[in-house]
Coordinates of C-alpha atoms in Angstrom, one line a residue:
M668 CA -99.1 85.5 153.6
F669 CA -101.5 83.2 151.8
C670 CA -104.4 83.4 149.5
C671 CA -107.8 81.7 149.0
G672 CA -108.9 79.2 148.6
S673 CA -114.0 79.3 118.0
K674 CA -116.4 79.7 115.6
K675 CA -115.8 78.6 112.1
K676 CA -115.4 81.4 109.8
K677 CA -118.0 81.8 107.0
S678 CA -117.0 81.0 103.4
N679 CA -116.9 84.0 101.2
A680 CA -117.2 81.9 98.1
K681 CA -120.6 81.8 96.4
P682 CA -122.8 78.5 96.4
E683 CA -122.7 76.6 93.3
E684 CA -125.4 77.2 91.0
P685 CA -127.2 74.1 89.9
S686 CA -125.8 72.8 86.6
T687 CA -128.4 72.7 83.5
N688 CA -125.6 70.9 81.4
S689 CA -124.6 67.4 81.3
D690 CA -122.1 65.8 83.4
T691 CA -119.7 65.3 80.6
H692 CA -120.0 69.1 79.8
S693 CA -119.4 69.8 83.4
L694 CA -116.1 67.6 83.6
K695 CA -114.8 69.4 80.4
K696 CA -115.8 72.9 81.8
E697 CA -114.0 72.0 85.4
E698 CA -110.9 70.7 82.9
E699 CA -110.7 74.0 81.2
S700 CA -110.9 76.0 84.4
Q701 CA -107.7 74.1 85.8
K702 CA -105.9 74.5 82.5
A703 CA -106.6 78.4 82.7
Y704 CA -103.3 79.1 84.9
V705 CA -100.6 77.1 86.1
P706 CA -98.5 78.7 88.8
P707 CA -94.6 78.5 88.0
P708 CA -92.2 77.1 90.7
A709 CA -91.2 79.2 93.3
P710 CA -87.9 81.0 92.5
V711 CA -84.9 79.9 94.6
K712 CA -83.9 83.0 96.7
Q713 CA -80.2 83.4 98.1
I714 CA -80.2 82.5 101.6
G715 CA -77.9 84.3 104.3
Q716 CA -75.4 82.6 106.1
E717 CA -77.2 83.3 109.5
M718 CA -80.5 82.0 108.4
L719 CA -78.8 78.7 107.0
R720 CA -77.2 78.3 110.4
Q721 CA -80.6 79.0 112.3
M722 CA -82.2 76.5 110.0
Q723 CA -79.4 73.9 110.8
Q724 CA -79.8 74.3 114.6
I725 CA -83.7 73.7 114.2
K726 CA -83.0 70.6 112.2
D727 CA -80.1 69.2 114.4
L728 CA -82.4 69.6 117.7
R729 CA -85.3 67.8 116.0
E730 CA -83.1 65.1 114.8
Q731 CA -81.9 64.7 118.5
G732 CA -85.4 64.3 119.6
Q733 CA -85.6 67.8 121.3
F734 CA -88.8 68.5 119.6
D735 CA -90.1 71.1 122.2
K736 CA -86.9 73.1 122.4
S737 CA -86.4 73.3 118.5
V738 CA -90.1 74.9 118.4
Q739 CA -89.0 77.3 120.9
Y740 CA -86.0 78.2 119.0
E741 CA -87.9 78.4 115.7
Q742 CA -90.4 80.7 117.4
S743 CA -87.8 82.8 118.7
Y744 CA -86.1 83.3 115.3
I745 CA -89.4 83.5 113.3
T746 CA -90.4 86.6 115.5
Q747 CA -87.0 88.2 115.1
L748 CA -87.5 87.9 111.1
I749 CA -90.9 89.4 111.3
N750 CA -90.0 92.2 113.4
R751 CA -86.9 93.4 111.2
E752 CA -87.7 96.7 109.8
N753 CA -86.8 98.4 106.4
I754 CA -88.1 95.1 104.4
Q755 CA -90.4 96.7 101.9
Q756 CA -91.6 93.6 99.8
Q757 CA -94.4 92.0 101.2
Y758 CA -95.5 88.1 100.4
A759 CA -98.7 86.5 101.0
L760 CA -99.0 83.0 102.8
E761 CA -102.1 80.9 102.4
F762 CA -104.3 81.5 105.7
T763 CA -105.0 77.9 106.8
W764 CA -101.4 77.3 106.4
A765 CA -100.5 80.2 108.6
V766 CA -102.9 79.1 111.3
N767 CA -101.4 75.4 111.4
Y768 CA -97.9 77.0 111.5
T769 CA -99.0 79.2 114.5
N770 CA -100.3 75.9 116.0
H771 CA -97.1 74.2 115.5
L772 CA -95.0 76.9 117.3
K773 CA -97.3 75.8 120.2
G774 CA -96.4 72.3 119.8
K775 CA -99.9 71.2 118.9
A776 CA -99.6 70.1 115.5
G777 CA -97.3 69.3 112.7
I778 CA -97.0 71.0 109.6
G779 CA -96.9 70.2 105.8
Q780 CA -95.8 72.0 102.5
I781 CA -97.1 75.4 101.9
N782 CA -99.7 75.4 99.4
N783 CA -100.2 79.1 97.9
S784 CA -101.9 78.0 94.6
K785 CA -105.3 79.6 95.6
L786 CA -103.5 82.9 95.9
V787 CA -101.7 83.3 92.6
G788 CA -102.7 85.8 90.0
P789 CA -100.7 87.1 87.0
N790 CA -97.2 87.8 87.3
Q791 CA -96.9 85.8 90.5
Q792 CA -98.9 88.8 92.1
L793 CA -101.9 88.0 94.8
R794 CA -105.0 87.5 93.0
I795 CA -107.5 90.0 93.1
G796 CA -110.3 89.9 95.4
L797 CA -108.7 88.1 98.3
K798 CA -108.7 89.4 101.8
Q799 CA -106.1 89.5 104.4
D800 CA -106.6 87.5 107.2
V801 CA -109.3 85.7 105.5
D802 CA -107.6 84.0 102.5
Y803 CA -103.9 85.0 103.6
V804 CA -101.4 86.6 106.0
A805 CA -98.6 88.8 105.0
L806 CA -95.0 88.4 105.7
N807 CA -92.0 90.2 104.9
E808 CA -89.3 88.8 102.5
Q809 CA -86.9 87.2 105.1
A810 CA -89.8 85.6 107.0
W811 CA -91.2 84.2 103.7
V812 CA -87.9 82.7 102.7
F813 CA -87.2 81.2 106.1
V814 CA -90.7 79.3 106.1
Q815 CA -90.5 78.4 102.5
Q816 CA -87.1 76.9 103.0
M817 CA -88.1 75.3 105.9
Y818 CA -91.2 73.5 104.7
G819 CA -91.1 73.7 100.9
G820 CA -93.7 74.2 98.7
G821 CA -95.0 77.6 97.3
P822 CA -95.2 79.2 95.0
E823 CA -94.2 82.7 95.9
V824 CA -96.9 85.4 95.8
K825 CA -95.9 88.9 96.1
I826 CA -98.4 91.8 97.7
M827 CA -98.3 94.7 95.5
P828 CA -99.0 98.2 97.2
P829 CA -102.5 99.3 96.8
P830 CA -103.1 101.9 94.0
K831 CA -103.3 105.6 95.0
P832 CA -107.0 107.2 94.7
E833 CA -107.1 109.6 91.8
S834 CA -108.0 112.5 94.3
Q835 CA -104.5 112.1 95.6
A836 CA -102.6 111.9 92.2
Q837 CA -99.8 114.1 92.3
P838 CA -97.7 115.6 89.4
N839 CA -94.2 113.6 88.9
N840 CA -92.4 116.6 89.8
T841 CA -94.2 117.3 93.2
Q842 CA -93.3 115.6 96.5
Y843 CA -96.0 113.4 97.7
K844 CA -97.9 114.6 100.9
P845 CA -100.2 112.5 102.9
P846 CA -104.1 113.5 103.0
R847 CA -105.2 114.9 106.3
P848 CA -106.8 112.3 108.6
S849 CA -110.3 111.8 108.8
Q850 CA -112.5 112.0 111.9
S851 CA -113.0 108.5 111.6
S852 CA -109.5 107.7 111.9
I853 CA -108.4 110.3 114.4
N854 CA -111.0 108.4 116.9
N855 CA -109.2 105.2 116.2
T856 CA -106.8 104.5 119.2
Q857 CA -104.7 102.3 116.6
S858 CA -104.8 104.9 113.9
K859 CA -102.4 104.4 111.3
P860 CA -100.7 107.4 109.0
P861 CA -101.1 107.6 105.2
I862 CA -99.2 105.3 103.1
Q863 CA -96.1 107.1 101.7
Q864 CA -95.4 106.7 98.0
S865 CA -91.7 105.8 98.7
T866 CA -92.2 102.7 101.0
M867 CA -94.6 100.2 101.5
R868 CA -94.6 99.5 105.3
Q869 CA -98.5 98.7 105.0
T870 CA -100.0 96.8 102.3
Q871 CA -103.6 97.4 103.1
T872 CA -105.0 100.1 105.5
N873 CA -107.4 97.4 107.4
S874 CA -104.3 95.1 107.8
R875 CA -104.1 93.3 111.2
F876 CA -100.6 92.1 110.3
I877 CA -98.9 95.6 110.4
Q878 CA -100.3 98.2 112.4
Q879 CA -98.6 101.7 112.6
N880 CA -99.2 104.9 114.2
P881 CA -97.3 108.2 114.2
M882 CA -95.5 107.4 117.5
A883 CA -94.8 103.8 117.6
Q884 CA -95.4 100.4 115.5
T885 CA -96.9 97.2 116.4
I886 CA -96.2 94.1 114.3
S887 CA -97.9 90.7 114.9
I888 CA -97.0 87.2 113.6
M889 CA -99.9 85.8 111.8
A890 CA -102.7 87.2 114.1
T891 CA -106.1 86.1 112.9
P892 CA -109.2 87.4 115.2
K893 CA -110.7 84.0 115.7
S894 CA -108.4 81.1 114.7
V895 CA -105.1 82.1 116.6
D896 CA -105.2 83.3 120.2
R897 CA -101.3 84.1 120.3
Q898 CA -99.7 86.9 119.4
I899 CA -96.1 88.0 118.9
S900 CA -95.8 91.5 119.2
Q901 CA -93.0 93.9 119.2
I902 CA -93.0 97.8 119.7
V903 CA -90.6 99.2 117.4
Q904 CA -89.1 102.8 118.3
P905 CA -90.1 105.5 115.7
Q906 CA -87.4 106.0 112.8
P907 CA -86.4 109.4 111.5
R908 CA -89.5 110.6 109.5
N909 CA -89.7 112.6 106.2
D910 CA -91.2 116.1 106.0
S911 CA -94.6 114.2 105.0
V912 CA -95.0 112.3 108.2
Q913 CA -94.0 115.3 110.4
N914 CA -96.8 117.5 108.7
S915 CA -99.1 114.5 109.5
R916 CA -97.8 114.4 113.0
K917 CA -98.2 118.2 113.0
V918 CA -101.9 117.9 111.8
H919 CA -102.7 115.5 114.7
Q920 CA -101.0 117.5 117.2
E921 CA -103.0 120.9 116.1
Q922 CA -106.2 119.1 116.4
K923 CA -105.3 118.1 120.3
I924 CA -105.9 114.4 119.5
T925 CA -105.5 111.8 122.6
Y926 CA -103.6 108.8 121.5
T927 CA -103.9 105.8 123.8
S928 CA -100.5 105.0 124.9
Q929 CA -99.0 101.8 124.2
G930 CA -98.7 101.0 127.6
Q931 CA -102.2 101.8 128.7
L932 CA -104.5 98.6 129.0
P933 CA -108.2 97.7 129.1
I934 CA -109.6 97.2 132.5
I935 CA -109.9 93.6 132.8
G936 CA -110.2 90.7 135.4
L937 CA -108.0 87.9 135.8
A938 CA -109.4 84.4 136.3
N939 CA -108.8 82.6 139.7
P940 CA -109.8 78.6 139.4
R941 CA -108.3 78.1 142.8
Y942 CA -105.6 79.6 144.6
Y943 CA -104.3 82.4 142.2
C944 CA -105.6 85.5 144.0
Y945 CA -101.9 86.1 145.3
L946 CA -100.8 86.2 141.6
N947 CA -103.8 88.1 140.4
S948 CA -103.4 90.8 142.6
A949 CA -99.7 91.3 142.1
L950 CA -100.2 91.3 138.4
Q951 CA -103.0 93.9 138.7
V952 CA -100.5 96.2 140.2
L953 CA -97.8 95.5 137.3
L954 CA -100.5 96.3 134.7
S955 CA -101.1 99.7 136.2
I956 CA -97.3 100.7 135.4
D957 CA -97.6 102.0 131.8
S958 CA -93.9 102.5 131.4
L959 CA -93.4 98.7 132.5
T960 CA -95.7 97.6 129.8
E961 CA -94.0 99.8 127.1
G962 CA -90.7 98.6 128.3
I963 CA -91.4 94.9 128.4
L964 CA -93.2 95.0 125.1
A965 CA -90.3 96.8 123.3
I966 CA -87.8 93.8 124.2
Q967 CA -86.8 91.3 121.5
P968 CA -87.1 88.1 123.7
K969 CA -84.2 85.5 123.3
Y970 CA -84.7 81.8 123.6
G971 CA -84.8 80.6 126.8
Q972 CA -86.5 83.9 128.5
K973 CA -89.7 82.2 129.8
F974 CA -90.5 84.7 132.4
L975 CA -90.4 87.7 129.9
T976 CA -92.0 85.8 127.1
A977 CA -94.9 84.7 129.6
Y978 CA -95.3 88.5 130.8
Q979 CA -95.4 89.6 127.0
E980 CA -98.0 87.2 126.1
L981 CA -99.9 88.1 129.1
L982 CA -99.8 91.8 128.0
R983 CA -100.9 91.0 124.4
S984 CA -103.8 88.9 125.7
V985 CA -105.0 91.9 127.9
K986 CA -104.5 94.5 124.9
K987 CA -107.0 92.0 122.8
T988 CA -109.3 92.0 125.6
G989 CA -112.6 94.0 126.0
S990 CA -112.8 96.2 129.1
Y991 CA -114.4 94.6 132.2
S992 CA -114.0 90.9 130.8
S993 CA -111.7 88.6 132.1
I994 CA -109.0 86.3 131.0
A995 CA -106.5 83.6 132.5
A996 CA -102.8 84.6 133.1
K997 CA -101.9 81.1 132.0
S998 CA -98.6 82.0 130.5
V999 CA -97.5 83.5 134.0
W1000 CA -98.9 80.5 135.8
D1001 CA -96.9 78.0 133.7
A1002 CA -93.8 80.0 133.9
C1003 CA -93.9 80.2 137.7
S1004 CA -95.2 76.6 138.3
G1005 CA -91.9 75.4 139.3
K1006 CA -91.8 78.0 142.4
F1007 CA -95.3 78.6 143.0
Q1008 CA -97.5 75.3 143.1
F1009 CA -101.3 75.8 141.7
N1010 CA -102.7 73.7 144.3
Q1011 CA -101.1 75.8 147.3
Q1012 CA -101.6 79.1 149.0
Q1013 CA -98.7 81.7 148.2
D1014 CA -97.5 85.0 149.1
S1015 CA -98.3 87.9 146.9
H1016 CA -95.3 90.1 147.9
E1017 CA -93.0 87.1 147.5
F1018 CA -94.5 86.5 144.1
L1019 CA -94.3 89.8 142.9
L1020 CA -90.6 90.2 143.8
F1021 CA -89.7 86.8 142.3
F1022 CA -91.5 87.4 139.0
L1023 CA -89.7 90.7 138.4
G1024 CA -86.5 89.1 139.6
K1025 CA -86.6 86.3 136.9
I1026 CA -87.4 88.8 134.3
Q1027 CA -84.5 91.0 135.3
E1028 CA -82.1 88.1 135.5
E1029 CA -83.0 87.1 132.0
L1030 CA -82.1 90.5 130.8
V1031 CA -78.9 91.3 132.5
G1032 CA -78.1 88.3 134.5
K1033 CA -77.1 88.4 138.5
Y1034 CA -75.3 91.5 139.7
K1035 CA -72.0 90.4 141.0
N1036 CA -70.3 93.0 143.0
K1037 CA -67.0 92.7 145.1
Q1038 CA -65.8 95.8 144.7
E1039 CA -65.5 98.5 147.4
F1040 CA -66.8 102.0 146.6
N1041 CA -65.6 105.4 147.9
S1042 CA -69.1 106.8 147.9
A1043 CA -72.9 106.2 147.2
E1044 CA -72.6 107.8 143.9
Q1045 CA -69.8 105.4 142.8
A1046 CA -71.6 102.3 143.9
W1047 CA -74.9 103.4 142.1
S1048 CA -73.2 104.3 138.9
D1049 CA -71.3 100.5 138.9
Y1050 CA -74.9 99.1 139.5
T1051 CA -76.8 101.1 136.9
S1052 CA -74.4 100.4 134.1
K1053 CA -74.2 96.9 134.6
N1054 CA -78.4 96.7 135.1
Q1055 CA -79.7 98.8 132.1
D1056 CA -82.8 96.8 132.2
I1057 CA -86.4 98.0 132.4
I1058 CA -87.1 96.4 135.8
D1059 CA -84.1 98.1 137.2
L1060 CA -85.2 101.4 135.4
I1061 CA -88.4 101.4 137.2
F1062 CA -88.2 99.8 140.7
A1063 CA -84.3 100.1 141.5
G1064 CA -83.2 102.3 144.3
Q1065 CA -80.2 102.5 146.6
S1066 CA -79.8 102.0 150.4
T1067 CA -76.9 103.4 152.4
S1068 CA -76.1 102.1 155.9
Q1069 CA -73.6 104.1 158.3
S1070 CA -71.8 102.2 160.9
Y1071 CA -69.6 104.4 163.6
C1072 CA -66.5 102.7 164.8
K1073 CA -65.5 103.3 168.6
S1074 CA -62.2 102.4 168.1
C1075 CA -61.1 104.7 165.2
N1076 CA -63.9 107.2 165.5
Q1077 CA -64.8 106.6 162.0
V1078 CA -68.2 105.9 160.0
C1079 CA -67.9 103.0 157.7
E1080 CA -70.6 103.0 154.6
G1081 CA -72.3 100.3 152.8
Y1082 CA -74.3 100.3 149.8
D1083 CA -77.0 98.1 148.6
P1084 CA -79.3 98.3 145.5
I1085 CA -82.9 97.9 146.6
W1086 CA -86.5 97.1 145.1
D1087 CA -88.6 97.4 148.0
L1088 CA -88.9 98.5 151.6
S1089 CA -90.2 95.7 154.1
L1090 CA -91.4 97.4 157.0
P1091 CA -92.2 96.0 160.6
I1092 CA -95.3 96.8 162.1
N1093 CA -94.9 98.7 165.4
K1094 CA -98.1 98.4 167.5
S1095 CA -99.5 101.5 168.9
Y1096 CA -102.8 102.4 171.0
T1097 CA -103.3 105.2 168.6
G1098 CA -103.4 103.2 165.4
I1099 CA -100.6 102.4 162.9
D1100 CA -99.3 104.6 160.4
L1101 CA -97.1 104.3 157.3
M1102 CA -94.8 107.4 158.3
D1103 CA -94.5 105.8 161.9
C1104 CA -93.5 102.5 160.3
L1105 CA -90.8 104.3 158.4
K1106 CA -89.5 106.4 161.2
S1107 CA -89.1 103.1 163.3
Y1108 CA -87.3 101.5 160.4
Y1109 CA -84.9 104.3 159.6
R1110 CA -84.0 105.4 163.4
E1111 CA -80.6 104.8 164.4
E1112 CA -79.9 101.6 166.3
V1113 CA -77.3 99.6 168.4
I1114 CA -76.5 96.5 166.8
N1115 CA -75.5 94.2 169.8
D1116 CA -73.1 91.9 167.3
T1117 CA -69.4 91.5 166.6
W1118 CA -68.8 93.8 163.6
K1119 CA -65.2 94.5 162.1
C1120 CA -64.5 98.1 160.8
D1121 CA -63.6 98.2 157.1
K1122 CA -61.1 101.2 158.0
C1123 CA -59.2 100.2 161.2
K1124 CA -59.9 96.4 161.0
K1125 CA -60.5 96.3 164.5
S1126 CA -63.7 94.4 166.0
N1127 CA -66.5 96.0 167.9
K1128 CA -69.1 94.0 169.9
S1129 CA -71.9 96.7 169.5
V1130 CA -71.8 99.4 167.0
K1131 CA -74.2 102.3 166.2
R1132 CA -76.1 102.1 162.8
R1133 CA -78.3 104.1 160.8
M1134 CA -79.6 103.9 157.2
F1135 CA -81.1 106.1 154.8
I1136 CA -82.2 106.1 150.9
S1137 CA -79.3 107.4 148.5
Q1138 CA -81.2 106.9 145.5
T1139 CA -85.1 107.1 145.2
P1140 CA -86.6 104.6 142.7
K1141 CA -89.4 105.8 140.3
Y1142 CA -92.0 103.3 141.9
L1143 CA -91.6 102.7 145.6
I1144 CA -92.7 99.2 146.7
I1145 CA -93.6 99.2 150.5
Q1146 CA -94.5 95.7 152.3
F1147 CA -95.9 95.6 155.7
K1148 CA -94.6 92.8 157.6
R1149 CA -98.1 91.5 158.7
F1150 CA -96.9 87.7 158.9
T1151 CA -94.6 86.5 161.6
T1152 CA -93.2 83.2 162.3
F1153 CA -91.3 83.8 165.5
P1154 CA -92.0 82.8 168.3
T1155 CA -95.3 81.6 167.0
S1156 CA -96.7 82.0 163.4
Q1157 CA -99.5 84.8 163.3
K1158 CA -100.9 87.5 161.1
I1159 CA -101.1 91.2 162.4
N1160 CA -104.4 92.3 161.4
D1161 CA -104.2 95.6 162.7
S1162 CA -105.4 98.5 160.5
I1163 CA -102.7 100.8 159.0
S1164 CA -103.1 104.1 157.5
Y1165 CA -101.4 105.3 154.3
P1166 CA -101.4 108.8 152.6
E1167 CA -102.3 109.6 148.9
K1168 CA -99.3 111.6 148.7
L1169 CA -96.1 110.3 150.4
D1170 CA -92.9 112.9 151.3
I1171 CA -90.0 110.7 152.2
Q1172 CA -87.3 113.3 152.3
E1173 CA -86.3 112.8 156.0
F1174 CA -85.3 109.2 155.2
C1175 CA -83.2 110.3 152.2
S1176 CA -79.8 112.1 151.2
K1177 CA -80.2 115.6 150.1
G1178 CA -80.9 116.7 146.7
L1179 CA -83.1 113.7 145.7
Q1180 CA -86.6 113.8 144.3
T1181 CA -88.6 112.4 147.1
Q1182 CA -92.3 112.9 146.7
Y1183 CA -94.7 110.2 145.9
K1184 CA -98.4 109.5 145.2
L1185 CA -100.2 106.4 145.8
K1186 CA -100.5 104.3 142.4
A1187 CA -101.7 100.9 143.6
L1188 CA -102.0 98.2 146.6
I1189 CA -102.5 94.9 147.5
T1190 CA -104.9 94.0 150.4
H1191 CA -104.9 90.7 152.6
M1192 CA -108.3 89.5 154.4
G1193 CA -107.8 86.6 156.6
Q1194 CA -105.3 84.7 158.8
I1195 CA -101.7 83.2 158.2
N1196 CA -103.1 79.6 157.2
G1197 CA -105.8 81.2 154.4
G1198 CA -107.3 84.2 153.1
H1199 CA -107.9 86.3 150.2
Y1200 CA -105.9 89.0 148.3
K1201 CA -107.3 91.8 146.2
A1202 CA -105.7 94.9 144.6
Y1203 CA -106.6 98.5 144.1
A1204 CA -105.0 100.4 141.1
E1205 CA -105.1 103.9 139.5
R1206 CA -105.9 103.7 135.8
Y1207 CA -107.2 106.4 133.4
D1208 CA -107.1 108.9 136.3
N1209 CA -109.6 106.6 138.1
W1210 CA -109.3 104.1 140.9
Y1211 CA -110.7 100.4 140.4
L1212 CA -110.7 97.5 142.7
F1213 CA -109.7 94.2 141.0
D1214 CA -111.0 91.1 142.9
D1215 CA -109.8 88.2 140.6
E1216 CA -112.4 88.2 137.8
N1217 CA -114.6 91.0 139.3
V1218 CA -113.6 94.8 138.6
S1219 CA -115.3 97.8 139.8
K1220 CA -114.8 101.3 139.8
I1221 CA -114.2 102.7 143.6
N1222 CA -113.0 106.2 143.3
G1223 CA -112.2 107.6 146.8
K1224 CA -112.2 104.3 148.6
Q1225 CA -108.7 103.1 148.1
L1226 CA -107.5 104.9 151.3
S1227 CA -110.2 103.3 153.3
D1228 CA -109.2 99.8 153.1
R1229 CA -106.9 99.3 156.2
S1230 CA -105.6 95.8 155.4
A1231 CA -103.1 96.8 153.0
Y1232 CA -100.3 94.5 152.5
V1233 CA -98.3 95.9 149.8
L1234 CA -98.3 99.7 148.6
L1235 CA -96.9 101.1 145.3
Y1236 CA -96.0 104.7 145.1
E1237 CA -95.4 106.6 141.9
K1238 CA -92.7 109.5 142.0
Y1239 CA -94.2 112.9 140.9

């Protein structure tokens, strides 16, 4: 169960020309230029009670000496503000201050007052000629008010929408219709719809602060390609659109454009400085599930949800990474360090369930069931109503056990939610097969232990019991019990065969969808006290081998590795 052992930006400013005038003349010229425009003080905006409460909470934490906690609290709140919708007005924030603020949210540096004086043009609007993500970043009004009130300074600089090209000018009595997208924008996986006349969701077509496509929208806080290595993004569900955008979407559909799903990720490797192959292989399995990626990124994290935040940060890092390169899953390392020590060898299946369980617990809490149910359907309805989270939506199923009472001749049923099947390995001279393991696991057995009947309340010294699946999950995790600790610690290294397509109908109640196809797997080479984990996963209709930093395309070979430890099947 164990595993193995920035460049500076170039200035856009023109170099100073050598002066032919005297020093006195130069000094006078500089004084005159400084008097050319004096920005007025930033106006005092009305602050809501909720924002005042949040600001006071941050200040109180700092006064109590809890700086790290205050920074986490502030990061959570500013993310909420930035991701709020229907805030049309945008404001500019000086680029260097934005970078320092992002570092401040990581606990790396202090922060001074805002100084937007270089950004100000006439009428307190953004000066012409400045570039977004070079000279400034864009904030919505509420986010601007928050940082300005927290740290002072200014002045306020409004960003006006870009002028409409003359070729697109419409008569005043004609409804504005977006132009047909160009071929270059069609081929861009992060293509943006045209700017609507009645809204200002996007201040510049090349903005990295707000990016929008017809199906979803990604918003990033102070994201700069070279200076800031952390993004806080949120997938916002599409809002009802007007006829113009519906026409734009129809144009895309008519041209049969294939968009990259928000859940599809680049093919990347994960760094392994020492003992992280167990973690890397499990994460590669999760990264192959598009719906999980979409669901996780769609969640607005709350304070204290460190496992959710860690996985969101990893997903955003992957999205920014080029294919066939590698990154370190440091956010996940840090979040799990209390349970999985970096200098110890660990079990990949144990980590997989632990990590999913922690995210699920942060979202909905622990499931507490003290009720008795009359049917599997009733028990499942209770569980799903209390666990409407992305983890359960993807991985949760239900197991039913039936026990036969010899005293009253009645059958008692018990119902349990499940995330995986952990199958014993039955050795055989003809080879070990997944279906044989499933048949052995679900065969009727006699339990030689005292059992009390729920119906007649009498005890039985032995009881017949059978199990079956009463709700099938969307993704089925299967683990082979290769590692044993009794009577001695050892690993079962026998080869195990598994099909590309799996039908578990004979182990399920009637009327369920039971057909699955292989989506990913984890293999282990070595012994119980040391070895190495690798992952195989299907991405973009191709199969890849993920061996820490190394990634290779291996179509057709995913079924030939008989050292499988964990299988992931997808319902189809």
